Amino acid sequence: MNDKITEKAVHEVIERRSTGKTSFAEFLEELAQIGIVEYDIDVTTGQATYKGESSELHTEPQVNFVISNHFDRNQAVQIIANITLPFLDFLREIANAGIKSYNVNITEKKAIYIGLNGEQIVEPLQL
């Protein structure tokens, strides 16, 4: 595992995923290979924080979505199951379901989605 996460390496992995060249499982594997153990996404802005063992990298905000005040667990679970959506479409959809942020822990193979009022959906990663 790398000691220092490089912005270039992270952006190359993100680019392959966003252009459909890699699946979500491949994306996670590539992140792990460059030293990423987990990442957080702010659904409102699309800003990500990629974390390694001893460093982290923040991406720039990409959008300005409004999070629904109504947390719809069933809708969120359906959207999460459709992880093949393009990233910004995925964010828009989970924002509409009331999700404000999420954390993907590659090491523990789980994702935690958090609503405005602290509601949580914990999903095992399907790898």
C-alpha positions as semicolon CSV with decimal commas, in nm:
position;residue;x (nm);y (nm);z (nm)
1;M;0,000;0,000;0,000
2;N;0,125;0,346;-0,087
3;D;0,229;0,585;0,185
4;K;0,114;0,898;0,000
5;I;-0,192;0,920;-0,221
6;T;-0,119;1,106;-0,544
7;E;-0,382;1,327;-0,698
8;K;-0,287;1,208;-1,047
9;A;-0,339;0,841;-0,956
10;V;-0,677;0,909;-0,793
11;H;-0,798;1,117;-1,087
12;E;-0,693;0,847;-1,334
13;V;-0,899;0,588;-1,143
14;I;-1,197;0,827;-1,119
15;E;-1,174;0,905;-1,491
16;R;-1,184;0,535;-1,587
17;R;-1,491;0,484;-1,369
18;S;-1,673;0,798;-1,487
19;T;-1,624;0,706;-1,853
20;G;-1,757;0,355;-1,797
21;K;-1,424;0,181;-1,858
22;T;-1,437;0,010;-1,518
23;S;-1,715;-0,140;-1,307
24;F;-1,777;-0,029;-0,950
25;A;-1,596;-0,340;-0,822
26;E;-1,297;-0,266;-1,048
27;F;-1,305;0,097;-0,932
28;L;-1,277;-0,013;-0,569
29;E;-0,997;-0,257;-0,654
30;E;-0,803;0,016;-0,835
31;L;-0,850;0,255;-0,543
32;A;-0,717;-0,012;-0,305
33;Q;-0,417;-0,068;-0,532
34;I;-0,315;0,300;-0,504
35;G;-0,356;0,301;-0,127
36;I;-0,714;0,421;-0,072
37;V;-0,884;0,242;0,218
38;E;-1,205;0,447;0,230
39;Y;-1,375;0,754;0,091
40;D;-1,651;0,996;0,188
41;I;-1,889;1,167;-0,053
42;D;-2,085;1,485;0,022
43;V;-2,398;1,430;-0,188
44;T;-2,486;1,801;-0,198
45;T;-2,163;1,896;-0,375
46;G;-2,023;1,569;-0,505
47;Q;-1,699;1,650;-0,323
48;A;-1,505;1,340;-0,224
49;T;-1,241;1,275;0,038
50;Y;-1,023;0,975;-0,046
51;K;-0,835;0,839;0,255
52;G;-0,523;0,627;0,277
53;E;-0,349;0,496;0,586
54;S;-0,165;0,824;0,648
55;S;-0,296;1,077;0,395
56;E;-0,609;1,201;0,226
57;L;-0,709;1,381;-0,090
58;H;-1,010;1,608;-0,146
59;T;-1,174;1,654;-0,486
60;E;-1,340;1,975;-0,599
61;P;-1,719;2,024;-0,567
62;Q;-1,900;1,927;-0,889
63;V;-2,269;1,999;-0,828
64;N;-2,510;2,177;-0,597
65;F;-2,792;1,933;-0,520
66;V;-3,067;1,989;-0,266
67;I;-3,120;1,698;-0,027
68;S;-3,483;1,597;0,018
69;N;-3,618;1,655;0,369
70;H;-3,802;1,324;0,334
71;F;-3,581;1,022;0,396
72;D;-3,713;0,742;0,176
73;R;-3,530;0,426;0,281
74;N;-3,694;0,204;0,016
75;Q;-3,613;0,445;-0,266
76;A;-3,255;0,484;-0,142
77;V;-3,202;0,107;-0,124
78;Q;-3,330;0,068;-0,482
79;I;-3,095;0,341;-0,607
80;I;-2,798;0,196;-0,418
81;A;-2,869;-0,141;-0,580
82;N;-2,837;0,035;-0,919
83;I;-2,476;0,142;-0,862
84;T;-2,421;0,129;-1,239
85;L;-2,572;0,477;-1,276
86;P;-2,324;0,749;-1,375
87;F;-2,185;0,915;-1,061
88;L;-2,370;1,249;-1,084
89;D;-2,699;1,076;-1,170
90;F;-2,645;0,847;-0,870
91;L;-2,588;1,151;-0,646
92;R;-2,898;1,327;-0,776
93;E;-3,111;1,019;-0,717
94;I;-2,989;0,955;-0,362
95;A;-3,026;1,327;-0,282
96;N;-3,392;1,293;-0,385
97;A;-3,419;0,997;-0,145
98;G;-3,286;1,209;0,143
99;I;-2,923;1,091;0,159
100;K;-2,677;1,371;0,247
101;S;-2,349;1,178;0,252
102;Y;-2,198;0,836;0,239
103;N;-1,881;0,654;0,332
104;V;-1,736;0,358;0,143
105;N;-1,494;0,151;0,346
106;I;-1,303;-0,065;0,100
107;T;-1,119;-0,257;0,372
108;E;-1,440;-0,352;0,557
109;K;-1,634;-0,395;0,230
110;K;-1,929;-0,181;0,339
111;A;-2,095;0,149;0,261
112;I;-2,288;0,368;0,506
113;Y;-2,542;0,615;0,364
114;I;-2,654;0,894;0,598
115;G;-2,976;1,097;0,588
116;L;-3,031;1,456;0,702
117;N;-3,155;1,348;1,043
118;G;-2,890;1,084;1,103
119;E;-3,078;0,793;0,946
120;Q;-2,840;0,526;0,820
121;I;-2,841;0,254;0,561
122;V;-2,549;0,012;0,594
123;E;-2,485;-0,192;0,281
124;P;-2,227;-0,464;0,223
125;L;-2,031;-0,394;-0,094
126;Q;-2,121;-0,636;-0,371
127;L;-1,778;-0,723;-0,505
